[in-house]
């Protein structure tokens, strides 16, 4: 631009990360220059994960990794359950393995664990996430347990 502004669109680390120098010269021949370093940060990319194609049975163990396959440090990883931070006493535990991976582990799944689990990765350049649904088979239970009824012979029975 005529005002000396440099615009680099769609920056890429390999081609655009460098030291840039701007030199200004006036009509009297005086020059001034300034130098700046351009660093390109890569946003995180979360590798997709799933809980498998079949529902888990109550009491089974669930272990699922979340891995960041691309992105610059520092990274922050966190797991969410139905959009909320996983609570400490929920029966679900998160094990951080280095800065690029975290394992979600549930020692004994129950109907309370059914829902959407999201792994979120963040750095200064951006955020990425992946969500998978955990389906749990649970034994049937009575909503309203039936009770025995006695009716007089010849009367109408309504249950």
XYZ file of C-alpha atoms in Angstrom:
159
model
C 0.000 0.000 0.000
C 1.177 3.583 -0.581
C 1.076 4.315 3.171
C 3.672 1.611 3.823
C 1.323 -1.053 5.156
C 2.265 -4.645 4.367
C -0.605 -7.135 4.279
C 0.069 -10.868 4.141
C -3.107 -12.838 3.519
C -3.503 -16.510 4.434
C -0.172 -16.662 6.236
C 1.746 -19.916 6.207
C 4.634 -20.801 8.450
C 6.926 -22.152 5.734
C 6.631 -19.205 3.364
C 5.743 -16.192 5.547
C 7.504 -16.629 8.904
C 10.547 -14.350 8.655
C 12.143 -11.054 9.611
C 10.711 -8.154 7.624
C 12.390 -4.754 7.197
C 10.602 -1.596 6.119
C 12.773 1.165 4.652
C 11.371 4.697 4.225
C 13.185 7.374 2.224
C 12.226 11.043 1.966
C 12.903 13.590 -0.781
C 16.070 14.847 0.971
C 17.540 11.349 0.803
C 17.193 10.546 4.494
C 16.206 6.985 5.292
C 14.736 5.244 8.291
C 14.110 1.589 8.724
C 12.288 -0.690 11.099
C 12.452 -4.438 11.499
C 9.868 -6.870 12.769
C 9.702 -10.600 13.273
C 6.601 -12.421 11.988
C 5.811 -15.669 13.753
C 2.980 -17.828 12.472
C 1.103 -19.860 15.088
C -0.729 -22.999 14.030
C -4.123 -23.642 15.666
C -4.780 -27.054 17.229
C -6.411 -29.964 15.412
C -8.119 -32.642 17.532
C -7.972 -36.165 16.136
C -11.519 -37.589 15.908
C -12.413 -40.318 18.420
C -15.457 -42.468 19.135
C -16.875 -44.841 21.705
C -17.466 -47.517 19.066
C -20.512 -48.473 17.044
C -22.322 -50.410 19.760
C -23.760 -49.257 23.060
C -21.811 -50.009 26.241
C -23.356 -52.119 28.978
C -23.772 -50.810 32.479
C -20.674 -51.681 34.532
C -18.231 -51.792 31.604
C -14.987 -49.786 31.463
C -14.642 -46.917 28.978
C -11.275 -45.456 27.966
C -10.989 -42.933 25.139
C -7.989 -40.817 24.132
C -8.042 -37.247 22.877
C -4.978 -36.321 20.840
C -3.932 -33.024 19.302
C -2.273 -33.940 16.007
C -1.359 -30.389 14.980
C -0.893 -27.034 16.687
C 1.663 -24.921 18.507
C 2.441 -24.818 22.209
C 1.297 -23.851 24.711
C -1.801 -26.027 24.351
C -4.677 -26.455 26.766
C -6.796 -29.619 26.663
C -10.068 -30.230 28.464
C -12.946 -32.704 28.408
C -16.615 -31.707 28.616
C -19.718 -33.799 29.324
C -22.876 -32.458 27.662
C -21.150 -29.076 27.313
C -20.082 -28.799 30.967
C -16.709 -29.412 32.612
C -16.525 -32.977 33.946
C -17.166 -32.938 37.681
C -14.627 -34.598 40.031
C -17.140 -37.033 41.597
C -18.847 -38.009 38.340
C -17.025 -41.340 38.036
C -15.157 -40.055 34.978
C -11.438 -39.336 35.284
C -9.162 -37.417 32.916
C -5.485 -38.359 32.687
C -3.254 -35.806 30.946
C -0.404 -37.401 29.028
C 2.031 -34.705 28.041
C 0.731 -31.533 26.456
C -0.888 -33.156 23.415
C -3.119 -35.847 24.821
C -5.641 -36.599 27.550
C -7.423 -39.872 28.255
C -11.007 -40.020 29.471
C -11.617 -43.058 31.671
C -14.809 -44.320 33.312
C -14.230 -47.349 35.553
C -17.857 -48.511 35.653
C -20.356 -46.853 33.321
C -23.942 -46.273 34.357
C -26.926 -44.489 32.850
C -25.561 -41.219 34.341
C -22.586 -41.396 31.959
C -24.667 -41.534 28.764
C -24.325 -38.352 26.702
C -21.966 -36.254 24.616
C -18.271 -36.068 25.477
C -16.210 -33.276 23.921
C -12.459 -32.834 23.872
C -11.447 -29.179 23.446
C -7.932 -28.033 22.501
C -6.902 -24.372 22.596
C -3.863 -22.251 21.898
C -3.315 -18.576 21.054
C -4.076 -19.263 17.379
C -7.446 -20.936 17.859
C -9.638 -23.712 19.212
C -10.686 -27.122 17.919
C -12.922 -29.780 19.402
C -14.448 -33.152 18.699
C -17.589 -34.656 20.227
C -18.693 -38.288 20.465
C -21.829 -39.770 21.986
C -21.619 -42.489 24.626
C -24.671 -44.757 24.639
C -25.252 -47.013 27.649
C -27.514 -50.071 27.796
C -29.121 -50.301 31.214
C -31.408 -52.983 32.630
C -35.105 -52.121 32.504
C -36.646 -50.607 35.609
C -40.169 -49.829 36.686
C -41.266 -46.235 36.423
C -44.383 -47.128 38.413
C -44.236 -50.587 39.927
C -47.509 -52.512 39.555
C -49.377 -53.587 42.665
C -51.834 -56.420 43.172
C -55.513 -55.490 42.916
C -58.589 -57.385 44.037
C -61.953 -56.976 42.338
C -65.373 -58.263 43.258
C -66.787 -60.807 40.875
C -68.965 -59.137 38.284
C -67.523 -55.655 38.863
C -65.587 -53.638 36.281
C -61.802 -53.951 36.631
C -59.727 -50.898 35.768
C -55.930 -51.068 36.112
